[in-house]
Short mmCIF file of C-alpha atoms and ligand atoms in Angstrom, two decimals:
data_model
loop_
_atom_site.label_atom_id
_atom_site.label_comp_id
_atom_site.label_asym_id
_atom_site.label_seq_id
_atom_site.Cartn_x
_atom_site.Cartn_y
_atom_site.Cartn_z
CA UNK A 1 0.00 0.00 0.00
CA UNK A 2 1.54 3.30 -1.05
CA UNK A 3 1.95 6.20 1.40
CA UNK A 4 -0.57 8.28 -0.53
CA UNK A 5 -3.09 5.47 -0.47
CA UNK A 6 -2.52 5.01 3.25
CA UNK A 7 -3.03 8.75 3.64
CA UNK A 8 -6.37 8.54 1.82
CA UNK A 9 -7.35 5.69 4.03
CA UNK A 10 -6.40 7.45 7.27
CA UNK A 11 -8.26 10.55 6.09
CA UNK A 12 -11.37 8.48 5.55
CA UNK A 13 -11.01 6.87 8.94
CA UNK A 14 -10.41 10.18 10.73
CA UNK A 15 -13.37 11.75 8.90
CA UNK A 16 -15.48 8.90 10.09
CA UNK A 17 -14.18 9.32 13.62
CA UNK A 18 -15.14 13.01 13.55
CA UNK A 19 -18.62 11.99 12.47
CA UNK A 20 -19.18 9.65 15.45
CA UNK A 21 -22.18 11.00 17.35
CA UNK A 22 -22.96 13.42 14.48
CA UNK A 23 -25.53 11.12 12.82
CA UNK A 24 -22.83 8.79 11.57
CA UNK A 25 -23.90 5.94 9.29
CA UNK A 26 -21.25 3.22 9.05
CA UNK A 27 -21.16 1.70 5.57
CA UNK A 28 -20.08 -1.88 4.95
CA UNK A 29 -19.76 -2.59 1.24
CA UNK A 30 -19.50 -6.02 -0.36
CA UNK A 31 -17.86 -5.89 -3.78
CA UNK A 32 -14.74 -4.27 -5.17
CA UNK A 33 -15.37 -4.17 -8.94
CA UNK A 34 -17.15 -1.57 -11.13
CA UNK A 35 -20.14 -1.03 -8.84
CA UNK A 36 -17.90 -1.09 -5.78
CA UNK A 37 -15.88 1.72 -7.33
CA UNK A 38 -18.98 3.72 -8.30
CA UNK A 39 -20.57 3.34 -4.86
CA UNK A 40 -17.26 4.23 -3.14
CA UNK A 41 -17.10 7.44 -5.16
CA UNK A 42 -20.60 8.28 -3.98
CA UNK A 43 -19.96 7.56 -0.29
CA UNK A 44 -16.73 9.60 -0.45
CA UNK A 45 -18.48 12.56 -2.09
CA UNK A 46 -21.99 12.77 -0.69
CA UNK A 47 -21.34 14.66 2.55
CA UNK A 48 -18.94 17.02 0.82
CA UNK A 49 -21.71 18.12 -1.53
CA UNK A 50 -25.00 17.82 0.32
CA UNK A 51 -26.01 19.14 3.76
CA UNK A 52 -27.51 16.05 5.40
CA UNK A 53 -28.73 14.85 8.82
CA UNK A 54 -26.39 11.88 8.59
CA UNK A 55 -22.75 11.37 7.63
CA UNK A 56 -21.47 8.32 5.78
CA UNK A 57 -18.44 6.62 7.28
CA UNK A 58 -16.71 4.25 4.86
CA UNK A 59 -16.09 1.68 7.57
CA UNK A 60 -15.30 -1.56 5.73
CA UNK A 61 -15.07 -3.02 2.25
CA UNK A 62 -15.37 -6.75 1.68
CA UNK A 63 -14.01 -8.86 -1.14
CA UNK A 64 -13.05 -12.51 -1.45
CA UNK A 65 -9.45 -11.79 -2.43
CA UNK A 66 -7.57 -10.23 0.49
CA UNK A 67 -4.88 -8.48 -1.56
CA UNK A 68 -7.34 -7.05 -4.07
CA UNK A 69 -9.61 -5.88 -1.25
CA UNK A 70 -6.74 -4.20 0.59
CA UNK A 71 -5.80 -2.41 -2.63
CA UNK A 72 -9.42 -1.34 -3.16
CA UNK A 73 -9.64 -0.06 0.44
CA UNK A 74 -6.56 2.08 -0.04
CA UNK A 75 -7.64 3.31 -3.45
CA UNK A 76 -11.31 3.98 -2.64
CA UNK A 77 -10.81 5.21 0.96
CA UNK A 78 -12.25 2.47 3.17
CA UNK A 79 -11.06 2.24 6.79
CA UNK A 80 -10.99 -1.57 7.07
CA UNK A 81 -11.28 -4.75 5.01
CA UNK A 82 -12.94 -8.16 5.37
CA UNK A 83 -12.94 -11.22 3.09
CA UNK A 84 -16.21 -12.74 4.36
CA UNK A 85 -19.41 -10.65 4.06
CA UNK A 86 -20.77 -12.40 7.16
CA UNK A 87 -18.24 -10.46 9.25
CA UNK A 88 -19.90 -7.20 8.20
CA UNK A 89 -23.22 -8.36 9.66
CA UNK A 90 -21.69 -8.62 13.12
CA UNK A 91 -19.69 -5.40 13.06
CA UNK A 92 -21.16 -2.62 15.20
CA UNK A 93 -19.42 -0.01 13.02
CA UNK A 94 -21.65 -1.09 10.10
CA UNK A 95 -25.14 0.41 9.99
CA UNK A 96 -25.77 -0.11 6.25
CA UNK A 97 -24.87 -3.06 4.04
CA UNK A 98 -24.10 -1.93 0.48
CA UNK A 99 -24.38 -4.99 -1.80
CA UNK A 100 -22.35 -4.66 -5.01
CA UNK A 101 -22.01 -8.34 -5.88
CA UNK A 102 -23.39 -10.64 -8.59
CA UNK A 103 -27.13 -11.32 -8.40
CA UNK A 104 -26.84 -14.86 -7.02
CA UNK A 105 -25.56 -13.43 -3.71
CA UNK A 106 -28.02 -10.57 -3.20
CA UNK A 107 -30.71 -12.48 -1.32
CA UNK A 108 -28.45 -14.21 1.21
CA UNK A 109 -26.58 -11.04 2.11
CA UNK A 110 -29.64 -8.78 2.20
CA UNK A 111 -31.70 -11.19 4.32
CA UNK A 112 -28.90 -11.56 6.85
CA UNK A 113 -28.37 -7.79 6.99
CA UNK A 114 -32.08 -7.05 7.44
CA UNK A 115 -32.38 -9.72 10.15
CA UNK A 116 -29.51 -7.98 11.97
CA UNK A 117 -31.35 -4.65 11.81
CA UNK A 118 -29.07 -3.09 9.21
CA UNK A 119 -30.12 -0.72 6.45
CA UNK A 120 -29.49 -2.17 2.97
CA UNK A 121 -28.63 -0.83 -0.45
CA UNK A 122 -28.77 -3.68 -2.98
CA UNK A 123 -27.56 -3.33 -6.56
CA UNK A 124 -30.00 -4.11 -9.36
CA UNK A 125 -31.65 -6.32 -10.26
CA UNK A 126 -32.79 -7.04 -6.72
CA UNK A 127 -32.42 -10.79 -7.14
CA UNK A 128 -32.17 -13.57 -9.73
CA UNK A 129 -35.69 -14.90 -9.14
CA UNK A 130 -39.12 -13.63 -8.10
CA UNK A 131 -39.09 -15.99 -5.12
CA UNK A 132 -35.88 -14.43 -3.82
CA UNK A 133 -37.21 -10.92 -4.45
CA UNK A 134 -40.46 -11.71 -2.63
CA UNK A 135 -38.51 -12.95 0.40
CA UNK A 136 -36.28 -9.87 0.36
CA UNK A 137 -39.20 -7.46 0.06
CA UNK A 138 -41.06 -9.15 2.90
CA UNK A 139 -37.94 -9.07 5.08
CA UNK A 140 -37.43 -5.37 4.33
CA UNK A 141 -41.01 -4.56 5.31
CA UNK A 142 -40.62 -6.56 8.52
CA UNK A 143 -37.23 -5.09 9.41
CA UNK A 144 -38.45 -1.52 9.21
CA UNK A 145 -34.97 -0.33 8.30
CA UNK A 146 -34.16 1.53 5.08
CA UNK A 147 -33.86 -0.85 2.11
CA UNK A 148 -33.24 0.51 -1.38
CA UNK A 149 -32.69 -1.20 -4.73
CA UNK A 150 -29.95 0.53 -6.71
CA UNK A 151 -31.81 1.72 -9.78
CA UNK A 152 -29.70 4.85 -9.96
CA UNK A 153 -31.11 6.28 -13.19
CA UNK A 154 -34.15 7.65 -11.34
CA UNK A 155 -31.60 10.06 -9.84
CA UNK A 156 -30.18 11.45 -13.05
CA UNK A 157 -31.58 14.99 -12.81
CA UNK A 158 -33.06 14.87 -16.33
CA UNK A 159 -34.96 11.68 -15.46
CA UNK A 160 -36.16 13.19 -12.19
CA UNK A 161 -37.28 16.28 -14.11
CA UNK A 162 -39.01 14.07 -16.68
CA UNK A 163 -41.00 12.44 -13.86
CA UNK A 164 -41.96 15.86 -12.47
CA UNK A 165 -43.18 17.07 -15.87
CA UNK A 166 -45.24 13.90 -16.36
CA UNK A 167 -46.75 14.22 -12.88
CA UNK A 168 -47.59 17.88 -13.62
CA UNK A 169 -49.53 16.75 -16.69
CA UNK A 170 -47.27 18.55 -19.16
CA UNK A 171 -47.60 15.76 -21.74
CA UNK A 172 -51.15 14.83 -20.80
CA UNK A 173 -52.21 11.19 -20.72
CA UNK A 174 -49.40 8.83 -21.65
CA UNK A 175 -50.35 6.62 -24.58
CA UNK A 176 -47.08 5.00 -25.66
CA UNK A 177 -43.68 4.26 -24.15
CA UNK A 178 -40.62 3.48 -26.26
CA UNK A 179 -37.64 2.44 -24.16
CA UNK A 180 -34.38 0.62 -24.71
CA UNK A 181 -30.97 0.18 -23.18
CA UNK A 182 -28.29 -0.30 -25.83
CA UNK A 183 -24.71 -1.37 -25.23
CA UNK A 184 -22.18 -3.12 -27.47
CA UNK A 185 -19.48 -4.60 -25.21
CA UNK A 186 -20.14 -8.17 -26.39
CA UNK A 187 -20.22 -7.57 -30.15
CA UNK A 188 -16.69 -9.04 -30.45
CA UNK A 189 -17.06 -12.83 -30.14
CA UNK A 190 -13.58 -12.99 -28.60
CA UNK A 191 -14.66 -10.82 -25.66
CA UNK A 192 -14.03 -13.07 -22.64
CA UNK A 193 -16.63 -14.92 -20.61
CA UNK A 194 -17.75 -13.25 -17.37
CA UNK A 195 -20.18 -14.08 -14.57
CA UNK A 196 -22.74 -11.86 -16.34
CA UNK A 197 -23.03 -14.58 -19.01
CA UNK A 198 -24.03 -17.29 -16.54
CA UNK A 199 -27.71 -17.75 -15.71
CA UNK A 200 -26.71 -19.28 -12.37
CA UNK A 201 -24.73 -16.17 -11.39
CA UNK A 202 -26.61 -13.33 -13.10
CA UNK A 203 -30.11 -14.74 -13.49
CA UNK A 204 -30.39 -13.42 -17.03
CA UNK A 205 -28.28 -11.43 -19.49
CA UNK A 206 -29.10 -8.09 -21.07
CA UNK A 207 -32.63 -8.50 -19.76
CA UNK A 208 -31.74 -8.39 -16.07
CA UNK A 209 -28.67 -6.21 -16.36
CA UNK A 210 -30.06 -3.53 -18.69
CA UNK A 211 -33.74 -4.35 -19.05
CA UNK A 212 -34.16 -4.00 -15.28
CA UNK A 213 -33.17 -0.34 -15.56
CA UNK A 214 -35.67 0.16 -18.39
CA UNK A 215 -38.50 -1.42 -16.41
CA UNK A 216 -37.78 0.55 -13.25
CA UNK A 217 -37.38 3.85 -15.08
CA UNK A 218 -40.69 3.38 -16.91
CA UNK A 219 -42.48 2.45 -13.67
CA UNK A 220 -40.97 5.54 -12.05
CA UNK A 221 -41.83 7.90 -14.91
CA UNK A 222 -45.35 6.68 -15.67
CA UNK A 223 -46.49 5.49 -12.23
CA UNK A 224 -47.98 2.54 -14.11
CA UNK A 225 -47.44 -1.17 -13.55
CA UNK A 226 -46.58 -3.60 -16.34
CA UNK A 227 -49.63 -5.84 -16.90
CA UNK A 228 -48.57 -8.20 -19.72
CA UNK A 229 -45.63 -8.78 -22.03
CA UNK A 230 -44.85 -10.54 -25.30
CA UNK A 231 -41.15 -11.16 -25.72
CA UNK A 232 -38.33 -12.70 -27.62
CA UNK A 233 -34.75 -13.19 -26.53
CA UNK A 234 -31.64 -14.15 -28.48
CA UNK A 235 -28.16 -15.38 -27.67
CA UNK A 236 -25.87 -14.55 -30.59
CA UNK A 237 -22.64 -16.09 -29.30
CA UNK A 238 -23.11 -19.43 -27.54
CA UNK A 239 -19.72 -19.68 -25.85
CA UNK A 240 -16.83 -17.41 -25.05
CA UNK A 241 -13.14 -17.77 -24.13
CA UNK A 242 -12.41 -17.96 -20.43
CA UNK A 243 -10.07 -15.26 -19.11
CA UNK A 244 -6.53 -16.61 -19.13
CA UNK A 245 -7.14 -18.67 -22.24
CA UNK A 246 -7.99 -21.89 -20.39
CA UNK A 247 -10.75 -22.88 -22.81
CA UNK A 248 -14.31 -21.75 -23.47
CA UNK A 249 -17.44 -21.48 -21.33
CA UNK A 250 -21.09 -21.53 -22.43
CA UNK A 251 -23.22 -18.40 -22.51
CA UNK A 252 -26.44 -19.40 -20.73
CA UNK A 253 -28.22 -16.02 -20.82
CA UNK A 254 -29.79 -13.70 -23.37
CA UNK A 255 -27.62 -11.31 -25.36
CA UNK A 256 -30.69 -9.33 -26.39
CA UNK A 257 -34.28 -9.13 -25.14
CA UNK A 258 -37.13 -7.39 -26.96
CA UNK A 259 -40.69 -7.15 -25.76
CA UNK A 260 -44.06 -5.49 -26.17
CA UNK A 261 -46.00 -4.55 -23.07
CA UNK A 262 -49.34 -3.35 -21.85
CA UNK A 263 -49.20 -1.16 -18.76
CA UNK A 264 -51.83 0.31 -16.48
CA UNK A 265 -53.86 3.25 -17.71
CA UNK A 266 -54.06 1.82 -21.23
CA UNK A 267 -50.40 2.50 -21.97
CA UNK A 268 -48.67 0.34 -24.59
CA UNK A 269 -44.93 0.09 -25.04
CA UNK A 270 -41.99 -1.36 -26.92
CA UNK A 271 -38.85 -2.33 -25.01
CA UNK A 272 -35.35 -3.57 -25.81
CA UNK A 273 -32.19 -4.47 -23.92
CA UNK A 274 -29.10 -5.53 -25.81
CA UNK A 275 -25.34 -5.80 -25.61
CA UNK A 276 -25.07 -5.99 -29.43
CA UNK A 277 -26.11 -2.51 -30.54
CA UNK A 278 -22.80 -1.89 -32.28
CA UNK A 279 -21.65 1.64 -31.56
CA UNK A 280 -24.12 2.29 -28.76
CA UNK A 281 -22.03 2.40 -25.56
CA UNK A 282 -24.51 3.18 -22.80
CA UNK A 283 -27.70 4.37 -24.44
CA UNK A 284 -30.64 4.11 -22.10
CA UNK A 285 -33.32 5.82 -24.18
CA UNK A 286 -36.84 6.55 -22.99
CA UNK A 287 -39.58 8.33 -24.96
CA UNK A 288 -43.03 8.98 -23.55
CA UNK A 289 -45.76 9.98 -26.02
CA UNK A 290 -48.71 11.71 -24.37
CA UNK A 291 -51.94 13.32 -25.47
CA UNK A 292 -50.37 16.78 -25.05
CA UNK A 293 -46.74 16.17 -25.87
CA UNK A 294 -43.63 14.00 -25.72
CA UNK A 295 -40.64 13.72 -23.43
CA UNK A 296 -37.45 11.91 -24.47
CA UNK A 297 -34.21 11.10 -22.64
CA UNK A 298 -30.91 9.51 -23.76
CA UNK A 299 -28.34 8.51 -21.13
CA UNK A 300 -25.57 9.28 -23.60
CA UNK A 301 -26.77 12.90 -23.41
CA UNK A 302 -27.72 12.71 -19.76
CA UNK A 303 -27.79 16.45 -19.02
CA UNK A 304 -30.49 16.99 -21.65
CA UNK A 305 -34.21 16.35 -21.88
CA UNK A 306 -36.21 16.69 -25.08
CA UNK A 307 -39.67 18.15 -24.70
CA UNK A 308 -42.34 18.55 -27.39
CA UNK A 309 -45.13 20.72 -26.00
CA UNK A 310 -48.15 19.94 -28.10
CA UNK A 311 -50.13 22.76 -26.54
CA UNK A 312 -48.07 25.34 -28.44
CA UNK A 313 -49.46 26.81 -31.70
CA UNK A 314 -48.58 24.34 -34.45
CA UNK A 315 -46.50 27.01 -36.20
CA UNK A 316 -44.29 27.31 -33.12
CA UNK A 317 -44.33 23.70 -31.90
CA UNK A 318 -41.16 21.64 -32.05
CA UNK A 319 -38.87 19.59 -29.87
CA UNK A 320 -36.81 21.70 -27.56
CA UNK A 321 -33.74 20.62 -25.61
CA UNK A 322 -33.86 21.41 -21.92
CA UNK A 323 -30.35 21.61 -20.49
CA UNK A 324 -30.95 20.17 -17.03
CA UNK A 325 -28.34 22.12 -15.10
CA UNK A 326 -30.35 24.90 -13.47
CA UNK A 327 -30.21 25.21 -9.65
CA UNK A 328 -33.93 24.49 -9.38
CA UNK A 329 -33.57 21.25 -11.33
CA UNK A 330 -33.46 18.08 -9.14
CA UNK A 331 -30.21 17.78 -7.10
CA UNK A 332 -28.50 20.57 -9.12
CA UNK A 333 -28.42 23.25 -6.41
CA UNK A 334 -25.66 21.25 -4.71
CA UNK A 335 -23.40 21.18 -7.75
CA UNK A 336 -22.04 23.63 -10.30
CA UNK A 337 -23.40 26.72 -12.08
CA UNK A 338 -25.76 26.24 -15.06
CA UNK A 339 -24.18 24.54 -18.06
CA UNK A 340 -21.35 22.87 -16.13
CA UNK A 341 -22.85 19.41 -16.59
CA UNK A 342 -22.99 16.27 -14.46
CA UNK A 343 -22.05 12.68 -15.30
CA UNK A 344 -22.84 9.01 -14.76
CA UNK A 345 -21.30 8.97 -11.28
CA UNK A 346 -23.47 11.79 -9.91
CA UNK A 347 -26.59 9.61 -9.87
CA UNK A 348 -24.77 7.34 -7.40
CA UNK A 349 -24.02 10.34 -5.17
CA UNK A 350 -27.69 11.34 -5.38
CA UNK A 351 -28.58 7.77 -4.39
CA UNK A 352 -26.28 8.04 -1.34
CA UNK A 353 -27.83 11.43 -0.51
CA UNK A 354 -31.34 10.06 -0.55
CA UNK A 355 -30.33 7.06 1.53
CA UNK A 356 -28.71 9.25 4.21
CA UNK A 357 -31.72 11.60 4.16
CA UNK A 358 -33.99 8.59 4.69
CA UNK A 359 -31.86 7.16 7.49
CA UNK A 360 -31.13 10.46 9.21
CA UNK A 361 -34.32 12.32 8.48
CA UNK A 362 -37.01 9.76 7.83
CA UNK A 363 -37.53 10.68 4.19
CA UNK A 364 -39.28 7.84 2.27
CA UNK A 365 -36.92 5.77 0.19
CA UNK A 366 -37.56 4.68 -3.42
CA UNK A 367 -36.92 2.48 -5.24
CA UNK A 368 -37.70 0.18 -2.35
CA UNK A 369 -37.34 -3.59 -2.30
CA UNK A 370 -41.01 -3.66 -3.32
CA UNK A 371 -40.03 -1.71 -6.44
CA UNK A 372 -37.23 -4.22 -6.96
CA UNK A 373 -39.78 -7.04 -6.66
CA UNK A 374 -42.12 -5.39 -9.16
CA UNK A 375 -39.28 -5.12 -11.66
CA UNK A 376 -38.29 -8.74 -11.00
CA UNK A 377 -41.83 -9.87 -11.84
CA UNK A 378 -41.58 -8.14 -15.21
CA UNK A 379 -38.18 -9.68 -15.96
CA UNK A 380 -39.53 -13.10 -15.04
CA UNK A 381 -42.58 -12.65 -17.28
CA UNK A 382 -40.38 -11.56 -20.19
CA UNK A 383 -38.28 -14.71 -19.80
CA UNK A 384 -41.36 -16.95 -19.65
CA UNK A 385 -43.00 -15.19 -22.60
CA UNK A 386 -39.87 -15.65 -24.74
CA UNK A 387 -39.63 -19.31 -23.74
CA UNK A 388 -43.34 -20.02 -24.39
CA UNK A 389 -43.66 -17.68 -27.40
CA UNK A 390 -46.85 -16.28 -25.89
CA UNK A 391 -48.17 -13.24 -24.09
CA UNK A 392 -47.51 -13.48 -20.36
CA UNK A 393 -49.65 -11.65 -17.79
CA UNK A 394 -47.98 -10.11 -14.74
CA UNK A 395 -49.64 -10.38 -11.36
CA UNK A 396 -48.31 -7.86 -8.83
C1 SOE B 401 -23.55 -3.13 -17.65
O1 SOE B 401 -22.39 -2.97 -18.39
C2 SOE B 401 -23.70 -1.98 -16.67
O2 SOE B 401 -22.54 -1.88 -15.89
C3 SOE B 401 -24.87 -2.24 -15.75
O3 SOE B 401 -24.63 -3.39 -14.95
C4 SOE B 401 -25.10 -1.04 -14.84
O4 SOE B 401 -26.24 -1.26 -14.02
C5 SOE B 401 -25.31 0.19 -15.71
O5 SOE B 401 -25.48 1.33 -14.88
C6 SOE B 401 -24.11 0.41 -16.63
O6 SOE B 401 -23.90 -0.77 -17.42
#
């Protein structure tokens, strides 16, 4: 561990020590990869940006490999390390379990944390099956602690603004939804196998990884539940090389999922999640067509929202681009002056903000584990519909 890293780590620990008694919330995070890094950035930043009734203390990070976890602790600013997540459950310096692990471990960790009276932040999708998600949601309701599912895109300011405009009736009654999440990191057949390509580990492929975000965002924006779906899925590359060149492993999940849906309120929609949209790197796109107008968002232009106000005189109507960086836009008053733009990571800091506000100030927390369960039911129905080549109803 380098001196600088040790310095970061001591700074984190001393900051946490200062916070003891000042509404401190000890965080114990399981996972050291991409989501572990993103969540660490959020915990490190949140109290430096937002005035909150609670302060996050980055108490302990947990990973199976001791050396890699030590390196992550030094790099990300965690005060301690563990190699068994069960140790976090028993630590009295951990008030919140932050689960950043593959989907096959979410239920076991979350249930143990809730039973121990901890708050929980669980990465999406909530679980790999509806049964697991039902158990987790019931445990969260019984525990009475704060339990959030990490659908961070609700907290991109432009998406939050989109929800506010819908709720204010600015596009009237929603008729159609058009939503997709397009990536292309598997287009190269030589891209190595990962746990995300195993149904046992990940539950599903693009559907659960990317489609879950689409489902949650549409539930959040419309306030409507998915009622029935008709789907198809495809796996384009059936096996991939194992890292280290020790042979190949089968791909047992979808590479792409496409589905039609009926939602409450008479809404109809078309949906897509794929890792084969060559050239599209991280394009979560949502368009809502209403009786009075349209709103459209693209994650690859995440500071912008397109708005067509159909109430304007036809000679003046047209799509306008709202640059969502004004201080009265959601979360923006804490950041930079208009036009100075936010990024992917800021939604994670907003997620941490809302968690601390819920823990320290009793603010309601969404998306809850019940939201995670609702999304899981849609994912499950899409999988069954694709398998059975038939419409599949969804019972919530
Ligand atoms: C997939 O590549 C992924 O990392 C998702 O797992 C995340 O949820 C999404 O935010 C970015 O893309």
